[in-house]
Short mmCIF file of C-alpha atoms in Angstrom, two decimals:
data_model
loop_
_atom_site.label_atom_id
_atom_site.label_comp_id
_atom_site.label_asym_id
_atom_site.label_seq_id
_atom_site.Cartn_x
_atom_site.Cartn_y
_atom_site.Cartn_z
CA UNK A 1 -19.81 11.40 -26.05
CA UNK A 2 -21.72 13.70 -28.33
CA UNK A 3 -23.93 10.18 -29.30
CA UNK A 4 -24.53 9.69 -25.34
CA UNK A 5 -25.67 13.02 -24.93
CA UNK A 6 -28.19 12.67 -27.67
CA UNK A 7 -29.26 9.46 -26.22
CA UNK A 8 -29.31 10.73 -22.86
CA UNK A 9 -31.79 13.92 -23.79
CA UNK A 10 -33.83 11.79 -26.01
CA UNK A 11 -34.88 9.30 -22.90
CA UNK A 12 -35.49 12.46 -20.70
CA UNK A 13 -37.82 14.07 -23.43
CA UNK A 14 -39.31 10.40 -23.69
CA UNK A 15 -40.44 9.89 -20.10
CA UNK A 16 -40.35 14.14 -19.00
CA UNK A 17 -40.89 14.27 -15.22
CA UNK A 18 -41.47 10.95 -14.45
CA UNK A 19 -37.70 9.36 -15.16
CA UNK A 20 -36.63 12.59 -12.80
CA UNK A 21 -38.65 11.33 -10.13
CA UNK A 22 -38.09 7.78 -10.22
CA UNK A 23 -34.06 8.84 -9.69
CA UNK A 24 -32.32 7.21 -12.55
CA UNK A 25 -28.90 6.29 -11.11
CA UNK A 26 -25.75 7.16 -12.77
CA UNK A 27 -23.05 3.68 -13.09
CA UNK A 28 -20.81 3.82 -9.97
CA UNK A 29 -16.87 1.86 -9.08
CA UNK A 30 -16.96 1.38 -5.67
CA UNK A 31 -13.40 1.36 -4.82
CA UNK A 32 -11.33 0.20 -1.53
CA UNK A 33 -7.92 1.53 -1.65
CA UNK A 34 -5.35 3.72 0.03
CA UNK A 35 -5.32 7.15 0.71
CA UNK A 36 -3.65 9.26 -2.39
CA UNK A 37 -4.59 6.36 -4.76
CA UNK A 38 -7.75 7.88 -6.36
CA UNK A 39 -7.53 11.56 -6.55
CA UNK A 40 -10.28 13.90 -6.67
CA UNK A 41 -9.21 15.37 -10.05
CA UNK A 42 -8.58 12.00 -11.57
CA UNK A 43 -11.82 10.68 -10.36
CA UNK A 44 -13.58 13.37 -12.18
CA UNK A 45 -11.36 13.05 -15.32
CA UNK A 46 -12.32 9.40 -15.49
CA UNK A 47 -16.20 10.08 -14.94
CA UNK A 48 -15.58 12.93 -17.96
CA UNK A 49 -14.28 10.05 -20.18
CA UNK A 50 -16.30 7.04 -19.19
CA UNK A 51 -19.79 8.40 -17.30
CA UNK A 52 -18.79 6.15 -14.55
CA UNK A 53 -18.74 7.79 -10.92
CA UNK A 54 -15.90 6.70 -8.33
CA UNK A 55 -17.13 5.95 -4.81
CA UNK A 56 -13.55 5.88 -3.08
CA UNK A 57 -13.29 4.31 0.58
CA UNK A 58 -9.85 4.65 2.46
CA UNK A 59 -8.44 1.89 3.82
CA UNK A 60 -5.44 -0.37 4.59
CA UNK A 61 -4.33 -3.91 4.10
CA UNK A 62 -5.70 -5.39 7.28
CA UNK A 63 -9.23 -3.62 7.41
CA UNK A 64 -9.59 -4.76 3.29
CA UNK A 65 -9.38 -8.35 4.45
CA UNK A 66 -11.66 -7.92 7.36
CA UNK A 67 -14.40 -6.15 4.91
CA UNK A 68 -14.33 -8.86 2.24
CA UNK A 69 -14.03 -11.66 4.47
CA UNK A 70 -17.20 -10.50 6.36
CA UNK A 71 -18.77 -10.25 3.55
CA UNK A 72 -17.57 -13.02 1.21
CA UNK A 73 -16.10 -10.78 -1.49
CA UNK A 74 -19.01 -8.32 -1.67
CA UNK A 75 -19.30 -4.27 -1.03
CA UNK A 76 -16.72 -3.23 -3.57
CA UNK A 77 -15.64 -3.61 -7.17
CA UNK A 78 -12.03 -3.36 -6.83
CA UNK A 79 -9.54 -3.58 -4.06
CA UNK A 80 -6.04 -2.80 -3.61
CA UNK A 81 -4.38 -4.94 -1.11
CA UNK A 82 -0.76 -5.48 -1.45
CA UNK A 83 1.02 -8.36 -3.48
CA UNK A 84 1.89 -10.65 -0.46
CA UNK A 85 -1.88 -10.20 1.20
CA UNK A 86 -3.81 -11.83 -2.11
CA UNK A 87 -2.61 -15.79 -2.20
CA UNK A 88 -2.56 -16.78 0.89
CA UNK A 89 -6.15 -14.78 2.08
CA UNK A 90 -7.66 -16.72 -0.85
CA UNK A 91 -6.92 -19.78 0.26
CA UNK A 92 -7.87 -19.20 3.56
CA UNK A 93 -11.12 -17.31 2.65
CA UNK A 94 -12.08 -17.03 -1.06
CA UNK A 95 -12.65 -13.36 -1.07
CA UNK A 96 -11.07 -12.59 -4.45
CA UNK A 97 -11.30 -13.24 -8.12
CA UNK A 98 -9.19 -14.10 -10.86
CA UNK A 99 -8.01 -11.59 -13.10
CA UNK A 100 -8.85 -11.34 -16.54
CA UNK A 101 -5.51 -10.51 -18.40
CA UNK A 102 -7.35 -10.08 -21.93
CA UNK A 103 -9.16 -6.64 -20.35
CA UNK A 104 -6.16 -5.29 -19.23
CA UNK A 105 -3.65 -3.24 -21.74
CA UNK A 106 -0.52 -4.84 -20.39
CA UNK A 107 1.59 -2.67 -22.47
CA UNK A 108 0.81 0.35 -19.73
CA UNK A 109 2.86 -1.35 -17.00
CA UNK A 110 6.47 -1.66 -16.45
CA UNK A 111 6.79 -5.34 -17.70
CA UNK A 112 9.04 -6.71 -14.57
CA UNK A 113 6.70 -5.19 -12.06
CA UNK A 114 3.84 -7.28 -14.00
CA UNK A 115 5.16 -10.12 -13.86
CA UNK A 116 6.55 -10.27 -10.81
CA UNK A 117 3.19 -9.10 -9.12
CA UNK A 118 1.27 -12.18 -11.48
CA UNK A 119 3.94 -14.73 -10.21
CA UNK A 120 3.30 -13.58 -6.46
CA UNK A 121 -0.56 -12.95 -6.72
CA UNK A 122 -1.42 -16.57 -8.54
CA UNK A 123 -3.58 -19.41 -6.59
CA UNK A 124 -4.18 -22.50 -7.93
CA UNK A 125 -2.57 -21.36 -11.38
CA UNK A 126 -4.82 -18.24 -11.81
CA UNK A 127 -3.56 -14.55 -11.53
CA UNK A 128 -5.39 -12.62 -8.57
CA UNK A 129 -3.58 -8.91 -8.91
CA UNK A 130 -1.69 -6.77 -11.17
CA UNK A 131 0.84 -4.37 -9.47
CA UNK A 132 -0.31 -0.30 -9.15
CA UNK A 133 1.65 1.77 -6.43
CA UNK A 134 4.80 0.28 -5.37
CA UNK A 135 7.68 1.64 -2.59
CA UNK A 136 9.19 0.76 0.53
CA UNK A 137 8.78 1.12 4.46
CA UNK A 138 12.02 2.49 5.28
CA UNK A 139 13.09 5.36 7.83
CA UNK A 140 11.83 8.78 8.07
CA UNK A 141 14.39 11.03 10.50
CA UNK A 142 14.93 14.59 11.54
CA UNK A 143 18.75 14.02 10.38
CA UNK A 144 19.56 16.99 13.04
CA UNK A 145 17.72 15.93 16.02
CA UNK A 146 18.37 11.78 15.36
CA UNK A 147 21.38 11.55 13.86
CA UNK A 148 22.32 8.62 15.07
CA UNK A 149 18.91 6.49 13.67
CA UNK A 150 20.40 4.27 10.83
CA UNK A 151 18.11 0.79 11.23
CA UNK A 152 14.93 0.28 13.32
CA UNK A 153 16.27 -1.00 16.22
CA UNK A 154 17.57 2.35 16.74
CA UNK A 155 14.32 3.71 17.44
CA UNK A 156 14.58 2.01 20.51
CA UNK A 157 17.69 4.11 21.58
CA UNK A 158 16.72 5.48 25.22
CA UNK A 159 18.11 8.96 24.06
CA UNK A 160 15.21 9.25 21.93
CA UNK A 161 12.58 8.11 24.35
CA UNK A 162 8.87 9.34 23.92
CA UNK A 163 10.24 10.99 20.03
CA UNK A 164 9.78 7.93 17.90
CA UNK A 165 6.73 5.76 15.96
CA UNK A 166 5.62 3.37 13.94
CA UNK A 167 2.93 1.30 13.09
CA UNK A 168 1.68 -1.71 15.22
CA UNK A 169 1.20 -3.66 12.33
CA UNK A 170 3.13 -6.65 10.41
CA UNK A 171 5.90 -4.71 8.85
CA UNK A 172 7.28 -3.49 12.18
CA UNK A 173 7.35 -7.01 13.34
CA UNK A 174 9.63 -8.05 10.07
CA UNK A 175 11.37 -4.79 10.29
CA UNK A 176 12.31 -5.28 13.47
CA UNK A 177 13.22 -9.09 12.95
CA UNK A 178 15.58 -7.93 9.97
CA UNK A 179 17.27 -5.25 11.93
CA UNK A 180 18.00 -7.89 14.87
CA UNK A 181 19.92 -9.96 12.71
CA UNK A 182 16.84 -12.48 11.72
CA UNK A 183 15.47 -13.50 8.34
CA UNK A 184 11.67 -13.64 8.73
CA UNK A 185 11.09 -14.40 5.21
CA UNK A 186 13.16 -17.35 5.48
CA UNK A 187 11.10 -18.68 7.93
CA UNK A 188 7.85 -18.28 6.60
CA UNK A 189 7.19 -21.65 5.80
CA UNK A 190 7.94 -23.19 9.05
CA UNK A 191 6.31 -22.12 11.46
CA UNK A 192 7.96 -23.07 14.82
CA UNK A 193 10.78 -21.35 13.52
CA UNK A 194 8.56 -18.06 12.76
CA UNK A 195 7.31 -18.44 15.99
CA UNK A 196 10.83 -17.66 18.09
CA UNK A 197 11.23 -15.06 15.49
CA UNK A 198 7.99 -13.22 16.45
CA UNK A 199 9.01 -14.12 20.36
CA UNK A 200 11.95 -11.96 19.80
CA UNK A 201 10.77 -9.32 18.35
CA UNK A 202 7.72 -9.26 20.57
CA UNK A 203 10.03 -8.48 23.41
CA UNK A 204 12.39 -5.87 21.95
CA UNK A 205 9.05 -4.09 20.98
CA UNK A 206 7.84 -4.57 24.51
CA UNK A 207 10.94 -2.92 25.83
CA UNK A 208 10.63 -0.01 23.01
CA UNK A 209 7.26 1.35 24.36
CA UNK A 210 8.27 4.21 26.47
CA UNK A 211 10.14 5.50 23.24
CA UNK A 212 7.07 5.67 21.18
CA UNK A 213 5.22 9.02 21.20
CA UNK A 214 2.55 7.48 19.53
CA UNK A 215 1.70 4.40 16.90
CA UNK A 216 0.70 6.09 13.60
CA UNK A 217 -2.17 4.73 12.22
CA UNK A 218 -2.63 6.36 8.45
CA UNK A 219 -0.14 8.92 6.44
CA UNK A 220 -1.54 12.34 7.78
CA UNK A 221 -0.98 11.16 11.95
CA UNK A 222 2.67 10.77 11.19
CA UNK A 223 2.47 14.02 8.87
CA UNK A 224 1.56 15.88 11.62
CA UNK A 225 3.66 14.13 14.12
CA UNK A 226 6.70 14.77 12.14
CA UNK A 227 5.77 18.48 11.20
CA UNK A 228 5.35 19.15 14.41
CA UNK A 229 8.54 17.85 16.14
CA UNK A 230 6.76 15.46 18.73
CA UNK A 231 8.58 12.72 16.69
CA UNK A 232 12.13 13.18 15.03
CA UNK A 233 12.52 9.27 13.68
CA UNK A 234 9.91 6.83 12.57
CA UNK A 235 9.40 3.92 10.40
CA UNK A 236 7.44 5.34 8.03
CA UNK A 237 6.56 4.84 4.20
CA UNK A 238 9.41 6.51 1.83
CA UNK A 239 6.80 8.38 0.04
CA UNK A 240 5.92 10.05 3.82
CA UNK A 241 9.46 11.10 4.00
CA UNK A 242 10.13 12.41 0.35
CA UNK A 243 6.49 14.53 0.94
CA UNK A 244 8.24 15.95 4.26
CA UNK A 245 11.64 16.54 2.69
CA UNK A 246 10.35 18.72 0.41
CA UNK A 247 9.04 20.82 3.70
CA UNK A 248 12.06 20.45 5.61
CA UNK A 249 15.37 19.28 4.32
CA UNK A 250 16.23 18.12 7.63
CA UNK A 251 13.82 15.16 7.47
CA UNK A 252 14.57 12.83 5.33
CA UNK A 253 14.27 9.18 4.22
CA UNK A 254 16.88 6.60 5.03
CA UNK A 255 17.15 2.97 3.82
CA UNK A 256 18.22 1.07 6.97
CA UNK A 257 21.01 -0.68 7.72
CA UNK A 258 19.09 -4.02 7.24
CA UNK A 259 17.14 -3.06 4.49
CA UNK A 260 13.92 -1.07 3.48
CA UNK A 261 11.30 -3.52 2.97
CA UNK A 262 9.27 -3.48 -0.47
CA UNK A 263 5.79 -3.31 -1.34
CA UNK A 264 3.73 -3.73 -4.37
CA UNK A 265 0.08 -2.61 -3.73
CA UNK A 266 -2.01 -4.40 -6.89
CA UNK A 267 -5.87 -3.86 -8.18
CA UNK A 268 -7.61 -7.19 -7.14
CA UNK A 269 -11.06 -8.10 -8.18
CA UNK A 270 -13.33 -9.05 -4.88
CA UNK A 271 -15.35 -12.20 -5.53
CA UNK A 272 -18.60 -10.99 -5.88
CA UNK A 273 -17.82 -7.86 -7.73
CA UNK A 274 -20.79 -6.08 -9.31
CA UNK A 275 -18.93 -3.72 -11.79
CA UNK A 276 -16.38 -5.83 -13.08
CA UNK A 277 -16.65 -3.75 -16.62
CA UNK A 278 -15.70 -0.45 -14.90
CA UNK A 279 -13.23 -2.06 -13.01
CA UNK A 280 -11.14 -2.67 -15.42
CA UNK A 281 -11.60 0.62 -17.36
CA UNK A 282 -10.53 2.61 -14.13
CA UNK A 283 -7.31 0.32 -14.20
CA UNK A 284 -6.64 0.65 -17.93
CA UNK A 285 -7.39 4.52 -17.47
CA UNK A 286 -5.09 5.37 -14.10
CA UNK A 287 -2.24 3.68 -15.35
CA UNK A 288 -1.74 5.70 -18.55
CA UNK A 289 1.41 7.61 -17.90
CA UNK A 290 0.33 11.41 -17.05
CA UNK A 291 -2.51 9.52 -14.97
CA UNK A 292 -0.16 7.48 -12.89
CA UNK A 293 2.08 10.49 -12.42
CA UNK A 294 -0.78 11.99 -11.14
CA UNK A 295 -1.35 9.42 -8.62
CA UNK A 296 2.47 9.79 -7.39
CA UNK A 297 2.22 13.28 -6.78
CA UNK A 298 -0.77 12.84 -4.12
CA UNK A 299 0.36 9.25 -2.97
CA UNK A 300 3.85 10.12 -2.55
CA UNK A 301 4.95 6.96 -4.26
CA UNK A 302 6.02 5.58 -7.67
CA UNK A 303 3.25 3.47 -10.01
CA UNK A 304 3.94 0.44 -12.43
CA UNK A 305 2.95 2.94 -14.83
CA UNK A 306 5.89 2.36 -17.68
CA UNK A 307 7.28 6.14 -18.43
CA UNK A 308 5.27 7.55 -15.97
CA UNK A 309 8.28 8.79 -14.13
CA UNK A 310 8.97 11.17 -17.11
CA UNK A 311 5.86 13.50 -15.79
CA UNK A 312 6.94 13.29 -12.07
CA UNK A 313 8.34 16.02 -10.69
CA UNK A 314 12.60 16.36 -10.59
CA UNK A 315 12.63 17.07 -7.54
CA UNK A 316 10.68 13.99 -6.39
CA UNK A 317 12.90 11.79 -8.67
CA UNK A 318 16.32 13.19 -7.10
CA UNK A 319 14.99 12.90 -3.59
CA UNK A 320 14.18 8.68 -4.74
CA UNK A 321 18.07 8.60 -6.29
CA UNK A 322 19.26 9.97 -2.70
CA UNK A 323 17.33 7.45 -0.72
CA UNK A 324 18.15 4.69 -2.66
CA UNK A 325 21.55 4.60 -4.25
CA UNK A 326 22.12 1.29 -5.95
CA UNK A 327 23.36 -0.80 -2.97
CA UNK A 328 20.12 0.30 -0.61
CA UNK A 329 18.11 -0.94 -3.84
CA UNK A 330 20.06 -4.21 -4.05
CA UNK A 331 19.50 -4.52 -0.17
CA UNK A 332 15.47 -4.05 -0.81
CA UNK A 333 13.70 -7.02 1.06
CA UNK A 334 10.69 -7.53 -1.31
CA UNK A 335 7.52 -9.04 0.59
CA UNK A 336 6.82 -12.63 -0.74
CA UNK A 337 3.49 -14.07 -0.14
CA UNK A 338 2.24 -14.40 3.37
CA UNK A 339 1.11 -18.09 3.95
CA UNK A 340 -2.06 -19.42 5.40
CA UNK A 341 -2.28 -18.88 9.32
CA UNK A 342 0.80 -16.62 9.53
CA UNK A 343 -1.12 -13.68 10.05
CA UNK A 344 -3.17 -15.05 12.84
CA UNK A 345 0.28 -15.78 14.53
CA UNK A 346 1.56 -12.18 14.16
CA UNK A 347 -2.13 -10.67 15.35
CA UNK A 348 -1.31 -12.23 18.74
CA UNK A 349 2.33 -10.85 18.85
CA UNK A 350 0.85 -7.61 17.78
CA UNK A 351 -2.10 -7.79 20.39
CA UNK A 352 0.60 -8.54 23.30
CA UNK A 353 2.77 -5.59 22.35
CA UNK A 354 -0.54 -3.39 22.55
CA UNK A 355 -1.65 -4.53 25.98
CA UNK A 356 1.93 -4.58 27.51
CA UNK A 357 2.38 -1.59 30.28
#
């Protein structure tokens, strides 16, 4: 750091006012990620250590793929799609660049999560993603006001009309399919079978519209709906429910009878990343246990950083253990890679649900 400071001082002395007038620019990492994955304090710590600014753009899976698809993989240096949204998108749109594992400190990762994510993001023999934050989609329920909500389809119970919420996104289609006694993952590679499942889910979700107060699109929107009491039960990320539990013990994250949906968000390189070096530095920085625990505090979910749970609040660990006793963990449905073309079919279903009266 001292040598770098001296170097900068020397440059300024050498070119004087002309340099400042010319607008020397700091190195920047353009990060496309989820809310809470790049807390401001962590960004500042990274800048202090590396001198690199981090330009954070919050997004979600659909937007990330859409942005990269529109630009052919340009515009960002590092992105964080879920592991099931990589190999299919790569096959369809060629938007990612393989990960150079030699530039990543793999000792920082939980081995099973790293190996599982490598396997699920491999395309044509190359790895395109390594794990970061993981968690589940489950139920967030005010157990005093909605005591009978035990599975996703209970959100359609007439007694909760106008007081439930979920996202109008593909996880909801998958979740309802499982709760209706079907196995959408088993039908992933049979488009005709999957279409039949989606048609049944479409009818269910259309019939359930009068129960929905609002389709939440971001974590903050859901938190506000639950805090205000406008919504008493929702399909939601487990971390959101745990945040609310800390404020109101009546609001809890519940593992659905049919199983929570397990997801892993990754680090992935856009095909036209301009600052690959900074991307690898960021990955190795935020996967340090103490830094990863700060991400957990902000995002609400645990990370794939080995040993970071030791730095997470004990109360949060207790909430996790209450939601997921061993049987509930065994019942988690982990997302497999999405086959090419499947999301187009799902998009039409979601459009039909949205347009239905």
